[in-house]
């Protein structure tokens, strides 16, 4: 955790066309979604569930930071 926040890392899987998210702060967290917005919705449900399932202390809300990573290639146009 960083500053009391769960840290979630997501990378773009070009082959599957989905964002894949994992977190070392939340045991068992591996999920995917077609958009970042859909991924955030899934994380809002999964993070508290998995923390509860792993015996972490109860809390009203769980703050998380989502870091995304996507690699692309920009082609040069020769004029």
PDB file of N, CA and C in Angstrom, residues 38-63:
ATOM      1  N   UNK A  38     -14.764   0.517 -17.200  1.00  0.00           N
ATOM      2  CA  UNK A  38     -15.316  -0.781 -16.796  1.00  0.00           C
ATOM      3  C   UNK A  38     -14.408  -1.461 -15.778  1.00  0.00           C
ATOM      4  N   UNK A  39     -13.111  -1.276 -15.925  1.00  0.00           N
ATOM      5  CA  UNK A  39     -12.154  -1.848 -14.986  1.00  0.00           C
ATOM      6  C   UNK A  39     -12.331  -1.235 -13.596  1.00  0.00           C
ATOM      7  N   UNK A  40     -12.514   0.073 -13.544  1.00  0.00           N
ATOM      8  CA  UNK A  40     -12.724   0.750 -12.257  1.00  0.00           C
ATOM      9  C   UNK A  40     -13.966   0.223 -11.561  1.00  0.00           C
ATOM     10  N   UNK A  41     -15.042   0.009 -12.311  1.00  0.00           N
ATOM     11  CA  UNK A  41     -16.272  -0.546 -11.716  1.00  0.00           C
ATOM     12  C   UNK A  41     -16.005  -1.918 -11.099  1.00  0.00           C
ATOM     13  N   UNK A  42     -15.277  -2.762 -11.840  1.00  0.00           N
ATOM     14  CA  UNK A  42     -14.960  -4.089 -11.320  1.00  0.00           C
ATOM     15  C   UNK A  42     -14.091  -3.996 -10.074  1.00  0.00           C
ATOM     16  N   UNK A  43     -13.100  -3.108 -10.100  1.00  0.00           N
ATOM     17  CA  UNK A  43     -12.203  -2.960  -8.952  1.00  0.00           C
ATOM     18  C   UNK A  43     -12.948  -2.481  -7.712  1.00  0.00           C
ATOM     19  N   UNK A  44     -13.910  -1.595  -7.892  1.00  0.00           N
ATOM     20  CA  UNK A  44     -14.698  -1.094  -6.754  1.00  0.00           C
ATOM     21  C   UNK A  44     -15.447  -2.225  -6.050  1.00  0.00           C
ATOM     22  N   UNK A  45     -15.816  -3.253  -6.786  1.00  0.00           N
ATOM     23  CA  UNK A  45     -16.498  -4.396  -6.182  1.00  0.00           C
ATOM     24  C   UNK A  45     -15.509  -5.437  -5.667  1.00  0.00           C
ATOM     25  N   UNK A  46     -14.466  -5.713  -6.449  1.00  0.00           N
ATOM     26  CA  UNK A  46     -13.550  -6.798  -6.111  1.00  0.00           C
ATOM     27  C   UNK A  46     -12.603  -6.490  -4.956  1.00  0.00           C
ATOM     28  N   UNK A  47     -12.089  -5.273  -4.885  1.00  0.00           N
ATOM     29  CA  UNK A  47     -11.087  -4.960  -3.855  1.00  0.00           C
ATOM     30  C   UNK A  47     -11.638  -5.192  -2.443  1.00  0.00           C
ATOM     31  N   UNK A  48     -12.795  -4.618  -2.078  1.00  0.00           N
ATOM     32  CA  UNK A  48     -13.314  -4.890  -0.720  1.00  0.00           C
ATOM     33  C   UNK A  48     -13.621  -6.371  -0.489  1.00  0.00           C
ATOM     34  N   UNK A  49     -14.166  -7.049  -1.506  1.00  0.00           N
ATOM     35  CA  UNK A  49     -14.484  -8.475  -1.378  1.00  0.00           C
ATOM     36  C   UNK A  49     -13.238  -9.289  -1.072  1.00  0.00           C
ATOM     37  N   UNK A  50     -12.179  -9.045  -1.859  1.00  0.00           N
ATOM     38  CA  UNK A  50     -10.955  -9.818  -1.679  1.00  0.00           C
ATOM     39  C   UNK A  50     -10.244  -9.474  -0.370  1.00  0.00           C
ATOM     40  N   UNK A  51     -10.277  -8.223   0.031  1.00  0.00           N
ATOM     41  CA  UNK A  51      -9.685  -7.861   1.325  1.00  0.00           C
ATOM     42  C   UNK A  51     -10.416  -8.562   2.467  1.00  0.00           C
ATOM     43  N   UNK A  52     -11.748  -8.576   2.403  1.00  0.00           N
ATOM     44  CA  UNK A  52     -12.539  -9.277   3.424  1.00  0.00           C
ATOM     45  C   UNK A  52     -12.219 -10.773   3.422  1.00  0.00           C
ATOM     46  N   UNK A  53     -12.147 -11.361   2.227  1.00  0.00           N
ATOM     47  CA  UNK A  53     -11.886 -12.796   2.104  1.00  0.00           C
ATOM     48  C   UNK A  53     -10.505 -13.166   2.632  1.00  0.00           C
ATOM     49  N   UNK A  54      -9.568 -12.221   2.587  1.00  0.00           N
ATOM     50  CA  UNK A  54      -8.208 -12.473   3.046  1.00  0.00           C
ATOM     51  C   UNK A  54      -7.974 -12.028   4.490  1.00  0.00           C
ATOM     52  N   UNK A  55      -9.059 -11.652   5.192  1.00  0.00           N
ATOM     53  CA  UNK A  55      -8.960 -11.343   6.608  1.00  0.00           C
ATOM     54  C   UNK A  55      -8.389  -9.979   6.946  1.00  0.00           C
ATOM     55  N   UNK A  56      -8.423  -9.054   6.000  1.00  0.00           N
ATOM     56  CA  UNK A  56      -7.952  -7.699   6.313  1.00  0.00           C
ATOM     57  C   UNK A  56      -8.999  -6.984   7.151  1.00  0.00           C
ATOM     58  N   UNK A  57      -8.541  -6.030   7.940  1.00  0.00           N
ATOM     59  CA  UNK A  57      -9.442  -5.297   8.839  1.00  0.00           C
ATOM     60  C   UNK A  57     -10.570  -4.625   8.055  1.00  0.00           C
ATOM     61  N   UNK A  58     -11.739  -4.628   8.667  1.00  0.00           N
ATOM     62  CA  UNK A  58     -12.891  -3.970   8.039  1.00  0.00           C
ATOM     63  C   UNK A  58     -12.673  -2.466   7.968  1.00  0.00           C
ATOM     64  N   UNK A  59     -13.167  -1.907   6.893  1.00  0.00           N
ATOM     65  CA  UNK A  59     -13.132  -0.452   6.729  1.00  0.00           C
ATOM     66  C   UNK A  59     -14.355  -0.066   5.914  1.00  0.00           C
ATOM     67  N   UNK A  60     -14.837   1.136   6.142  1.00  0.00           N
ATOM     68  CA  UNK A  60     -16.013   1.568   5.392  1.00  0.00           C
ATOM     69  C   UNK A  60     -15.703   1.651   3.896  1.00  0.00           C
ATOM     70  N   UNK A  61     -14.633   2.334   3.578  1.00  0.00           N
ATOM     71  CA  UNK A  61     -14.256   2.522   2.182  1.00  0.00           C
ATOM     72  C   UNK A  61     -12.798   2.132   2.004  1.00  0.00           C
ATOM     73  N   UNK A  62     -12.458   1.712   0.792  1.00  0.00           N
ATOM     74  CA  UNK A  62     -11.086   1.353   0.468  1.00  0.00           C
ATOM     75  C   UNK A  62     -10.643   2.254  -0.674  1.00  0.00           C
ATOM     76  N   UNK A  63      -9.632   3.046  -0.408  1.00  0.00           N
ATOM     77  CA  UNK A  63      -9.095   3.947  -1.418  1.00  0.00           C
ATOM     78  C   UNK A  63      -8.076   3.187  -2.261  1.00  0.00           C
TER      79      UNK A  63
END
